[in-house]
PDB file of C-alpha atoms in Angstrom:
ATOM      1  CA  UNK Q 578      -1.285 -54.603  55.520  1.00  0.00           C
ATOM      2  CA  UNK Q 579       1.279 -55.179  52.777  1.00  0.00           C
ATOM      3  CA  UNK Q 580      -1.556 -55.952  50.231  1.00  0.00           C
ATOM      4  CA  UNK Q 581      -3.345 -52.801  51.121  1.00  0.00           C
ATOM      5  CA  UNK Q 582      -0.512 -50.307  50.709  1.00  0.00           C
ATOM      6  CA  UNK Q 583       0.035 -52.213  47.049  1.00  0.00           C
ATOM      7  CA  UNK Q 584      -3.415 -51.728  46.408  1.00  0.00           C
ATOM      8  CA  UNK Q 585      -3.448 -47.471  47.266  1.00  0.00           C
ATOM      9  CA  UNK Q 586       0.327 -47.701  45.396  1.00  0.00           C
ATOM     10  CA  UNK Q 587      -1.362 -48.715  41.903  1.00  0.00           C
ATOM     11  CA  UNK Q 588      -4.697 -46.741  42.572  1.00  0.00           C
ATOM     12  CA  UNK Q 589      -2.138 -43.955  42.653  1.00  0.00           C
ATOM     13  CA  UNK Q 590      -0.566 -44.755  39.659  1.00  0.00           C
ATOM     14  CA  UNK Q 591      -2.965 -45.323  37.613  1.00  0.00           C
ATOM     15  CA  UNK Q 592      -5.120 -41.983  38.610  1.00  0.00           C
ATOM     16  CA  UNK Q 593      -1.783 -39.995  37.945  1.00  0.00           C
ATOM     17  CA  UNK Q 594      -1.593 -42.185  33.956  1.00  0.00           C
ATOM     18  CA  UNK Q 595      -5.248 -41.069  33.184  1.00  0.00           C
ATOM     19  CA  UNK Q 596      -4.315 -37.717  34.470  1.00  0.00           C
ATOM     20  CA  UNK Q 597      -1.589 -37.707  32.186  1.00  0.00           C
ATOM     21  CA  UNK Q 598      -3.727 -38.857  29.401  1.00  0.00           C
ATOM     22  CA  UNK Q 599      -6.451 -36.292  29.942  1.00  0.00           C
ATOM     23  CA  UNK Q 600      -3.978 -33.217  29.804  1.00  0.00           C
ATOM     24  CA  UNK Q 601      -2.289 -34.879  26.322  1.00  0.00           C
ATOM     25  CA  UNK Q 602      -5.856 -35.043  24.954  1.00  0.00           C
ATOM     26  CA  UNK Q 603      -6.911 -31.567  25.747  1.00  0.00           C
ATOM     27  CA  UNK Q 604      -3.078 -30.151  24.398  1.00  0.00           C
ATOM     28  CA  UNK Q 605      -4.367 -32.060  21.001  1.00  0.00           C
ATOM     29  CA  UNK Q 606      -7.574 -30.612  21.154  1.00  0.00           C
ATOM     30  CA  UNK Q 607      -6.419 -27.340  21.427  1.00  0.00           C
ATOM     31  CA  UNK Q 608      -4.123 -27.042  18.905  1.00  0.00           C
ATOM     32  CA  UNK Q 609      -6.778 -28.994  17.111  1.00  0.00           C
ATOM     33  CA  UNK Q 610      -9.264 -26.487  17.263  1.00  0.00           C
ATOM     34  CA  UNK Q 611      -6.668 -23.412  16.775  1.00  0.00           C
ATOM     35  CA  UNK Q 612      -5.359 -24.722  13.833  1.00  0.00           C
ATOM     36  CA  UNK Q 613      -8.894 -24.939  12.353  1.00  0.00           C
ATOM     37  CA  UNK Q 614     -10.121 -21.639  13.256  1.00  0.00           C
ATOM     38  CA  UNK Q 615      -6.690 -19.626  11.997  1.00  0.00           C
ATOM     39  CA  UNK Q 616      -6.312 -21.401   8.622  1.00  0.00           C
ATOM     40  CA  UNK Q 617      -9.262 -19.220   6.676  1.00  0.00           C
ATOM     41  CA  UNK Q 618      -8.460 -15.610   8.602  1.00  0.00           C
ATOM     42  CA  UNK Q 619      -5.190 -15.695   6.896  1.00  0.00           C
ATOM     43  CA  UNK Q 620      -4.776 -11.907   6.492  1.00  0.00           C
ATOM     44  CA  UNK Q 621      -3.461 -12.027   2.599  1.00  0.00           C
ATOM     45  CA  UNK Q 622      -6.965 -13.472   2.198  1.00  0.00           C
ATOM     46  CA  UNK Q 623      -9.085 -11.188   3.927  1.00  0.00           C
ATOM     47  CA  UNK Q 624      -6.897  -8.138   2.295  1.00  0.00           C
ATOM     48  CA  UNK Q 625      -7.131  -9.330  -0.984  1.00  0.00           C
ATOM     49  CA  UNK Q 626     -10.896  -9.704  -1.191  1.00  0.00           C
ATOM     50  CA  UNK Q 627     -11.281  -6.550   1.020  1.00  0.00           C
ATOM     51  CA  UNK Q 628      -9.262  -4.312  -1.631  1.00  0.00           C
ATOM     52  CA  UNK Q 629     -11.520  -6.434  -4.480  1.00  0.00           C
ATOM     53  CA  UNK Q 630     -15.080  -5.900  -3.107  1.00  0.00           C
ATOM     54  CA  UNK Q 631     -14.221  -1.855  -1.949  1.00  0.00           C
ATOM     55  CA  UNK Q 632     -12.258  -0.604  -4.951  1.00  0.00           C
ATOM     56  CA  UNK Q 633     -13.951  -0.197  -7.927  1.00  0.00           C
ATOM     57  CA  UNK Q 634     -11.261   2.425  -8.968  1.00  0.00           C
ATOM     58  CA  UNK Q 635      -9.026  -0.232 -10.184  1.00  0.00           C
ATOM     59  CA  UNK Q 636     -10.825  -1.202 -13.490  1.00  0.00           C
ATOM     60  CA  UNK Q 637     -10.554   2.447 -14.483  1.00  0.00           C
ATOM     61  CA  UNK Q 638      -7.222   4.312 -15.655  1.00  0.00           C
ATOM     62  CA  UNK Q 639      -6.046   7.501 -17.725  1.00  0.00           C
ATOM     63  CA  UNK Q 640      -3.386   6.930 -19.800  1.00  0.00           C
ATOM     64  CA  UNK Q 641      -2.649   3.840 -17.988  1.00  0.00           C
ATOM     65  CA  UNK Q 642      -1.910   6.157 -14.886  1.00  0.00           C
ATOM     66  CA  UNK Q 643      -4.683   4.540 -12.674  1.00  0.00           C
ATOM     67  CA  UNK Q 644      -6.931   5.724  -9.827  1.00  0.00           C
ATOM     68  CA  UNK Q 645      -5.994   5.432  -6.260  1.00  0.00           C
ATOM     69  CA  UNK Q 646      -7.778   2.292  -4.556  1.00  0.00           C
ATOM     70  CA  UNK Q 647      -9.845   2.240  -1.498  1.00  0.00           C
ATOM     71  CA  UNK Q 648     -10.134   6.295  -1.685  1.00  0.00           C
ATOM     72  CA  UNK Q 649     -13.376   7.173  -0.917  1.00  0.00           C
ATOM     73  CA  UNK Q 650     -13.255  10.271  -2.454  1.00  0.00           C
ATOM     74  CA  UNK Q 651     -11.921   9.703  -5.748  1.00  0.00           C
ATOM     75  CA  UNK Q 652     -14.967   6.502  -5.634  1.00  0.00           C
ATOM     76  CA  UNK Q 653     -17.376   9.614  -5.367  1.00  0.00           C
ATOM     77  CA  UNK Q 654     -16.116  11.533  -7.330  1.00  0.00           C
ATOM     78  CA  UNK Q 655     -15.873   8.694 -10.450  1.00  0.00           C
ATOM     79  CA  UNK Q 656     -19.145   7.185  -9.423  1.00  0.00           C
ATOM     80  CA  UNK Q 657     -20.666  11.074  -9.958  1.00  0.00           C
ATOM     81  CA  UNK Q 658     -18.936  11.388 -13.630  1.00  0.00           C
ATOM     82  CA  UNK Q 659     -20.365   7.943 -14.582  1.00  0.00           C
ATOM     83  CA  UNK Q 660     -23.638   8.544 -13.642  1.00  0.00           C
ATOM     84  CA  UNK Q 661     -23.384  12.294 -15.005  1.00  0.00           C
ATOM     85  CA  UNK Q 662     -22.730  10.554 -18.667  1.00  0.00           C
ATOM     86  CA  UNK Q 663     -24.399   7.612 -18.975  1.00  0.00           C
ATOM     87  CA  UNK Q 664     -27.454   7.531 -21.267  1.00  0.00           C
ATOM     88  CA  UNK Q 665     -30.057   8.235 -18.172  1.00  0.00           C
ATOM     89  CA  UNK Q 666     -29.014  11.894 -18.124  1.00  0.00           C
ATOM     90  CA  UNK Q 667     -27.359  12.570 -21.614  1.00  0.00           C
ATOM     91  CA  UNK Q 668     -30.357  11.065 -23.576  1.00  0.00           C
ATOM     92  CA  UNK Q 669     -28.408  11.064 -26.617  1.00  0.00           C
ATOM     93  CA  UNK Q 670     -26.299   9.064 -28.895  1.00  0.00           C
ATOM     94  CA  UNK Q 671     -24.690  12.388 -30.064  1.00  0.00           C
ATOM     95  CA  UNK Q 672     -21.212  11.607 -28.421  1.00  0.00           C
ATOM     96  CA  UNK Q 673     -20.758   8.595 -29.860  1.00  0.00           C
ATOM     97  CA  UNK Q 674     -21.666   9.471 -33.732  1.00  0.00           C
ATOM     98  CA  UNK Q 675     -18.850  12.680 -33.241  1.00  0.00           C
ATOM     99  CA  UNK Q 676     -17.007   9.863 -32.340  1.00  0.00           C
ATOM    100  CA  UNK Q 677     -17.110   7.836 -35.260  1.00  0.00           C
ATOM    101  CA  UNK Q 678     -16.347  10.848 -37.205  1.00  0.00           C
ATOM    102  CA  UNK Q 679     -13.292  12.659 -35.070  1.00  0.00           C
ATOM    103  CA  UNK Q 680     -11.115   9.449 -34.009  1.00  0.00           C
ATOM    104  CA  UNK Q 681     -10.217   8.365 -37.319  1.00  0.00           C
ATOM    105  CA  UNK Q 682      -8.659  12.014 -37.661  1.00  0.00           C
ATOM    106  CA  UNK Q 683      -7.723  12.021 -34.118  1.00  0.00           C
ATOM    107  CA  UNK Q 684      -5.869   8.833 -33.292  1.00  0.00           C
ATOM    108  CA  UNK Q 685      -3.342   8.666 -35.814  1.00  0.00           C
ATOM    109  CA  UNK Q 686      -2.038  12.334 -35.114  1.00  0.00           C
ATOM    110  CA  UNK Q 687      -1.700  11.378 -31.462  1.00  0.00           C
ATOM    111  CA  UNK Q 688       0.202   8.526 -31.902  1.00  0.00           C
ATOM    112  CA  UNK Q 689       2.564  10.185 -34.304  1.00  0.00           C
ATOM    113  CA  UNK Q 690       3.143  12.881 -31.732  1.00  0.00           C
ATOM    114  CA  UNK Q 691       3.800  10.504 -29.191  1.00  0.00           C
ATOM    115  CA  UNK Q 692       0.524  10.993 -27.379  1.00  0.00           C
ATOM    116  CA  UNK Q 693      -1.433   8.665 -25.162  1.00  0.00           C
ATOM    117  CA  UNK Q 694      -4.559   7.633 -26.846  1.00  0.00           C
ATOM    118  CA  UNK Q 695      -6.619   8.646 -23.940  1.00  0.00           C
ATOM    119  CA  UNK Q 696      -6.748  12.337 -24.931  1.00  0.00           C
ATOM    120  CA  UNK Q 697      -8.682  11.856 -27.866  1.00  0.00           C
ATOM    121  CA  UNK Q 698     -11.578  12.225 -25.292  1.00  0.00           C
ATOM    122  CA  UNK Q 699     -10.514  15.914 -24.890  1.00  0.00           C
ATOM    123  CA  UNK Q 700     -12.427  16.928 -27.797  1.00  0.00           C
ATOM    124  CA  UNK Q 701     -15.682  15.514 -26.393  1.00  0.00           C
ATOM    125  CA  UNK Q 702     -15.464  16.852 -22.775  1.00  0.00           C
ATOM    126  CA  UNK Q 703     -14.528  19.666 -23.812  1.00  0.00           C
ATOM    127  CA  UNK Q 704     -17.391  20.508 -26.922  1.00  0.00           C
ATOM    128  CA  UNK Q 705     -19.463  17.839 -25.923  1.00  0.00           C
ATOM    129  CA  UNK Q 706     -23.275  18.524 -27.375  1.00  0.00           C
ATOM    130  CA  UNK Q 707     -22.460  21.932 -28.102  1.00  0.00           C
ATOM    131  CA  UNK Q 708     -19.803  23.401 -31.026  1.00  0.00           C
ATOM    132  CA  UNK Q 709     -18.762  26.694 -31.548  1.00  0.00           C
ATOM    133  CA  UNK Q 710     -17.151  29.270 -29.099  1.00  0.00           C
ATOM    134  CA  UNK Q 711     -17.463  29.925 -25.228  1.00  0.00           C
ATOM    135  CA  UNK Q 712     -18.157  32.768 -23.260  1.00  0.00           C
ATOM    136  CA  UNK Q 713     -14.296  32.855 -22.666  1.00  0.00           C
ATOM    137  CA  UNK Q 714     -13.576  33.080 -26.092  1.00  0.00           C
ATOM    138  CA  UNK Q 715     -12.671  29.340 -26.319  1.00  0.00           C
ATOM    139  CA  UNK Q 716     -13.124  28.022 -29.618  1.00  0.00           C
ATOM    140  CA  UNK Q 717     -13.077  24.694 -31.593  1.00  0.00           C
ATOM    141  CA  UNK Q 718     -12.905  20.798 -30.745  1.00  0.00           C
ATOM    142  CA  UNK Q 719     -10.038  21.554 -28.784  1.00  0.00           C
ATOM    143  CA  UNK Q 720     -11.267  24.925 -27.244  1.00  0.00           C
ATOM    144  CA  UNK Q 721      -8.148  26.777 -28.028  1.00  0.00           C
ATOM    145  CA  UNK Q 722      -7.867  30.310 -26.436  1.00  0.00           C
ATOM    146  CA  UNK Q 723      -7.071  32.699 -29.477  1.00  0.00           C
ATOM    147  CA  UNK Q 724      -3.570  33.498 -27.959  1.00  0.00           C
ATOM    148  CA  UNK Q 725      -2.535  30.036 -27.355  1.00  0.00           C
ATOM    149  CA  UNK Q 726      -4.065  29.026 -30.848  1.00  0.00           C
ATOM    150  CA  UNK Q 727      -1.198  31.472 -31.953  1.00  0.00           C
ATOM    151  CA  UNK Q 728       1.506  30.085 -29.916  1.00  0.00           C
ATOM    152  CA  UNK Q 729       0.988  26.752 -31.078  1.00  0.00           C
ATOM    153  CA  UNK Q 730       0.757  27.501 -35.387  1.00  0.00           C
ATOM    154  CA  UNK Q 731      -2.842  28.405 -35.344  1.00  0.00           C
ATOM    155  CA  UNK Q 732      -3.953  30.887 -37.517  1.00  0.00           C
ATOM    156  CA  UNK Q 733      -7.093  33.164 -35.837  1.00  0.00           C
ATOM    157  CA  UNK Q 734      -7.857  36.536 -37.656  1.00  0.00           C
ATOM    158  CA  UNK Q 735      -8.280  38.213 -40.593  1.00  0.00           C
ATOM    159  CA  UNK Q 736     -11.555  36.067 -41.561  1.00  0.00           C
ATOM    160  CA  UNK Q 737      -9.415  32.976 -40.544  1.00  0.00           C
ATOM    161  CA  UNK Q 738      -9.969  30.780 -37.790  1.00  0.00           C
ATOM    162  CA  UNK Q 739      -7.953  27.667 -37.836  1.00  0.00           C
ATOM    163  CA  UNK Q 740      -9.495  26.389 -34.215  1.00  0.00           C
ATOM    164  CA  UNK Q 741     -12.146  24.883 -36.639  1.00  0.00           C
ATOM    165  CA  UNK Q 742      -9.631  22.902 -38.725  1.00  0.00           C
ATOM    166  CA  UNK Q 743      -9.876  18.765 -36.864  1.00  0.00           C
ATOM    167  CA  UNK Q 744      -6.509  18.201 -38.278  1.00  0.00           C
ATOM    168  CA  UNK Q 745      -4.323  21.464 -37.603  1.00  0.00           C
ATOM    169  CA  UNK Q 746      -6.118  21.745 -34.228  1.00  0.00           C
ATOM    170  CA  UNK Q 747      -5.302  18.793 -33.110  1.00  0.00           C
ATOM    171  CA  UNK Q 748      -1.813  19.024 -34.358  1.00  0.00           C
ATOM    172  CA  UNK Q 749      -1.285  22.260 -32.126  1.00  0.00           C
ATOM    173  CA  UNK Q 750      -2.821  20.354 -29.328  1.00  0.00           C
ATOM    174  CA  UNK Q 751      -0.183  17.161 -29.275  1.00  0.00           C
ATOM    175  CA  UNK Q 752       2.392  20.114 -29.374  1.00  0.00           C
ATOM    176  CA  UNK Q 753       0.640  21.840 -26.494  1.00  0.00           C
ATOM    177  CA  UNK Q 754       0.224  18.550 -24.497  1.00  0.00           C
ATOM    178  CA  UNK Q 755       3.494  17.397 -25.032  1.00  0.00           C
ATOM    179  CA  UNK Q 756       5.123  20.633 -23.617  1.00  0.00           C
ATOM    180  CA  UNK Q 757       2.972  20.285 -20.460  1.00  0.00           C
ATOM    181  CA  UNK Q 758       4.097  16.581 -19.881  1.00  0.00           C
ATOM    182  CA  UNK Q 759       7.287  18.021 -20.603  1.00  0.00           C
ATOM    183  CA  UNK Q 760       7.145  20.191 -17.590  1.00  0.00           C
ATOM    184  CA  UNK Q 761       4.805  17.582 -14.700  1.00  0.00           C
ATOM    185  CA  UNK Q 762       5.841  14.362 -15.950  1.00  0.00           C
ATOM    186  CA  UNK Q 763       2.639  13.038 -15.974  1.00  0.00           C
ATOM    187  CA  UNK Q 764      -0.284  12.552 -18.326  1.00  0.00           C
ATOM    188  CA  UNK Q 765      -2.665  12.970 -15.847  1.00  0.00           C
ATOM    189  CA  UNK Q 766      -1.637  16.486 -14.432  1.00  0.00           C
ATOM    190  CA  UNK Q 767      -0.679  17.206 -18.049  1.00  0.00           C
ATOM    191  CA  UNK Q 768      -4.745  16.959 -18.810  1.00  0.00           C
ATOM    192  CA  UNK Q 769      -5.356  18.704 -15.863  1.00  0.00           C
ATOM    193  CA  UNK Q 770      -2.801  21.519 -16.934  1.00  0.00           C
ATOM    194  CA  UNK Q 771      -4.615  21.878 -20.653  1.00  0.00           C
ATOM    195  CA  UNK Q 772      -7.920  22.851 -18.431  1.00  0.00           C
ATOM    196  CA  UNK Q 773      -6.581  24.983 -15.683  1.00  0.00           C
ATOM    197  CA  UNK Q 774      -3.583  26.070 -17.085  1.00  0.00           C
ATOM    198  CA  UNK Q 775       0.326  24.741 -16.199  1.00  0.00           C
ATOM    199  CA  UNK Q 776       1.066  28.356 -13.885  1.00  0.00           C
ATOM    200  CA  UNK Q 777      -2.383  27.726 -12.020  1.00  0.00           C
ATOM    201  CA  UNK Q 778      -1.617  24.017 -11.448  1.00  0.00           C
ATOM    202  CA  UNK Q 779       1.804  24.316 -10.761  1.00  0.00           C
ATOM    203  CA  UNK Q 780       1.172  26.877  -7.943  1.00  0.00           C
ATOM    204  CA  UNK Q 781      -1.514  24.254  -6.439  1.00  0.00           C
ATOM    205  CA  UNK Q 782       1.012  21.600  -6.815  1.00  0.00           C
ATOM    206  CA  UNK Q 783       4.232  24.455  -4.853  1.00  0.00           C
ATOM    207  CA  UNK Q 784       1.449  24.607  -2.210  1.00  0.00           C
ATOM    208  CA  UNK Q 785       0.001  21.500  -1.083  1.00  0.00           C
ATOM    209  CA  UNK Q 786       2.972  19.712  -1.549  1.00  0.00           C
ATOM    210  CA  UNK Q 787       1.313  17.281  -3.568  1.00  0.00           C
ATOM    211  CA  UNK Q 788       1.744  15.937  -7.240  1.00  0.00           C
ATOM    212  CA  UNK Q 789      -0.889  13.129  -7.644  1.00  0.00           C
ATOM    213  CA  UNK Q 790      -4.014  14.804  -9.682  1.00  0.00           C
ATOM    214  CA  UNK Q 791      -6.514  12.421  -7.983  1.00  0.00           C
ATOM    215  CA  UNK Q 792      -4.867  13.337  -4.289  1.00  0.00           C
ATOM    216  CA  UNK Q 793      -4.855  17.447  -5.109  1.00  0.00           C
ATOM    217  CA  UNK Q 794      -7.290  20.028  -3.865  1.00  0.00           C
ATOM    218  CA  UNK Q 795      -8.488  22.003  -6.959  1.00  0.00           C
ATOM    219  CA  UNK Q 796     -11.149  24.011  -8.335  1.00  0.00           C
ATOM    220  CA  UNK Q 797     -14.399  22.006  -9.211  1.00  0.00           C
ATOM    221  CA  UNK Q 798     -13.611  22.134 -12.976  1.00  0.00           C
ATOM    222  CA  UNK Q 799     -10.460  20.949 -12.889  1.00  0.00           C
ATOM    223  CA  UNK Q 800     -10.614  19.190  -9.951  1.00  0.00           C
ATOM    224  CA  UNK Q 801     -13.330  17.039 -12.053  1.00  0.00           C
ATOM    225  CA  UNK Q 802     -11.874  17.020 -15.539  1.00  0.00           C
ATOM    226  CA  UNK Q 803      -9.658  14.049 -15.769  1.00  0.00           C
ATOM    227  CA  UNK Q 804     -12.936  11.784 -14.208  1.00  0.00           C
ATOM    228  CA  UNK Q 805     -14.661  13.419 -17.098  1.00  0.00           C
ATOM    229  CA  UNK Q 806     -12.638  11.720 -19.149  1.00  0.00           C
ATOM    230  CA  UNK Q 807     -12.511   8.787 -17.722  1.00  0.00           C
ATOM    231  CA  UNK Q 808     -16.723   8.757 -17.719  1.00  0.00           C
ATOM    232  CA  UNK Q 809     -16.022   9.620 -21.610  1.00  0.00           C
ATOM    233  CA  UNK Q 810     -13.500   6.623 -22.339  1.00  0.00           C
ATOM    234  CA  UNK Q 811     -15.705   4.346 -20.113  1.00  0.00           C
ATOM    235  CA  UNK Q 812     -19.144   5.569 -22.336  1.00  0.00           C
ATOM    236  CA  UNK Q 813     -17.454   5.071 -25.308  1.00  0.00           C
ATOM    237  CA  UNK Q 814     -15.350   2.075 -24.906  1.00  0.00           C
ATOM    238  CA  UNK Q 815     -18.514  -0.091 -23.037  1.00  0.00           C
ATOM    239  CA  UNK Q 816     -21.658   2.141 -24.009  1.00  0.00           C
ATOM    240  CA  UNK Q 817     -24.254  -1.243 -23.081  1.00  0.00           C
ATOM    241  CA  UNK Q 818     -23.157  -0.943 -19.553  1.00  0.00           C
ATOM    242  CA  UNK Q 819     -23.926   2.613 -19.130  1.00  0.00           C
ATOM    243  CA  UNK Q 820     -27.212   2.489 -20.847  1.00  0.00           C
ATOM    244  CA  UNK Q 821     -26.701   3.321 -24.681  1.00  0.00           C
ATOM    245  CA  UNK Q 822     -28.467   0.552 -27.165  1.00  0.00           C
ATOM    246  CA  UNK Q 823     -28.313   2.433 -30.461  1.00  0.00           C
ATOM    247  CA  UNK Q 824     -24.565   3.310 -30.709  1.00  0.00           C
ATOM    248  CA  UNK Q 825     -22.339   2.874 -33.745  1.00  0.00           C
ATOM    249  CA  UNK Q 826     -19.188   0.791 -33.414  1.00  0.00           C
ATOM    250  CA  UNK Q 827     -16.131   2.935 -33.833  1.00  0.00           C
ATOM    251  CA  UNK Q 828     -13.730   1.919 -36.467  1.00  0.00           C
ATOM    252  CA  UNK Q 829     -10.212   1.511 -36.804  1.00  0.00           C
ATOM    253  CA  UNK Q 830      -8.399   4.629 -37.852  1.00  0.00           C
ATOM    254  CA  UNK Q 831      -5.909   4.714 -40.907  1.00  0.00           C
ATOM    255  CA  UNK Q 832      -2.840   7.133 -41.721  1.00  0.00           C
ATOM    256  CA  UNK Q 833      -3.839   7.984 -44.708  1.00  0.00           C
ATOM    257  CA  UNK Q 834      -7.191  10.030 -43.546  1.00  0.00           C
ATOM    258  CA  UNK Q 835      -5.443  11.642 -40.612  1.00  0.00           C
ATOM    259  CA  UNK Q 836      -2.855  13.172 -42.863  1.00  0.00           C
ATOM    260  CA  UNK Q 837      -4.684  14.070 -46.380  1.00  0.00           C
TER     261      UNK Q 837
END
């Protein structure tokens, strides 16, 4: 009798050790198993590649103020310029030989006025493959307005037309941009000022309570101009990716043509 109750005593035991031992081995194989499917969700991982796959707004930038990421709109709306003006629809070359020409007089007087090199595109967006004067009067590389030609040292009458002039335009235009940075503190809204205007834009910025260019509701020209020049810098700067072969390399600028 003794014997048998010694016998059921260690059966006991030992069925509550390998009980034991079975819940220790599933507690490993658990954490195990968690620890193996958490380490490659880490979320800094999955953002950072998210934010690098979606935003192709990033590599793009006027004036060094860049583009908002993972906006769908302002995507469109830059995907639309690039396409607009890459060779597939321009068919022409014409951009960059003006180029070559206009930012050796261009540069230099921008950087002496303290002017972000970006706006050198202003002349192209705004003649692009045509010259002359607009239906608006608009006239010259910088499509001065006869009364702001005035304002800014421009002389327009009297057989003279100094909109024409590369240099003495675009010496009243680094005077004009300047003032309009002076009053939005930003290069971006200081472009989209010199199309629309600083009253108009101003009253646009009063009323939607909003100061980022690429975040504003605005009319379709202006609400497009600054990705115009972004499409022009990008043409320009890379002109294989968007389709141009027969380009010329633009050249270094120098003082000395700028200014005599």
């Amino acid at each position: 009798m003794i014997k048998k109750e010694m016998i059921k005593k260690h059966l006991l035991t030992c069925s509550v050790t390998l009980v034991l031992v079975l819940i220790s081995m599933l507690n490993i194989f658990s954490t195990t198993i968690t620890e193996s499917v958490a380490k490659p969700a880490r979320l800094s991982d999955r953002t950072s590649k998210f934010i690098f796959i979606k935003s192709n707004t990033a590599a793009y930038n006027f004036a060094a103020e860049a583009l908002p990421v993972n906006d769908a709109r302002v995507t469109f709306k830059l995907n639309k310029s690039l396409r607009q003006h890459a060779f597939k629809n321009v068919q022409s070359t014409l951009l960059h030989r003006k180029a070559e020409v206009l930012f050796p007089i261009i540069e230099p007087i921008l950087k002496f006025y303290g002017i972000p090199d970006d706006f050198k595109y202003i002349p192209l967006v705004e003649s692009g493959l045509k010259s002359g004067t607009s239906s608006k009067g608009a006239s010259g590389l910088w499509q001065f307005m006869a009364g702001t030609a005035r304002t800014y040292g421009l002389k327009v009458g009297h057989g003279v037309d100094e909109r024409q002039n590369v240099r003495k335009s675009t010496i009243a235009a680094c005077k004009y941009i300047k003032e309009l940075y002076g009053e939005f503190n930003s290069w971006t809204l200081a472009a989209a000022a010199y199309n629309n205007g600083s009253i108009k834009l101003a009253k646009a910025i009063n009323k939607q309570n909003e100061d980022n260019y690429f975040r504003m509701s605005l009319n379709r020209e202006t609400g497009s101009y600054v990705y115009k020049l972004i499409a022009m810098k990008a043409i320009i700067e890379q002109p294989k990716k968007f389709g141009y072969k027969n380009y010329i390399n633009i050249t270094q600028p120098t003082q000395l043509l700028a200014f005599n």
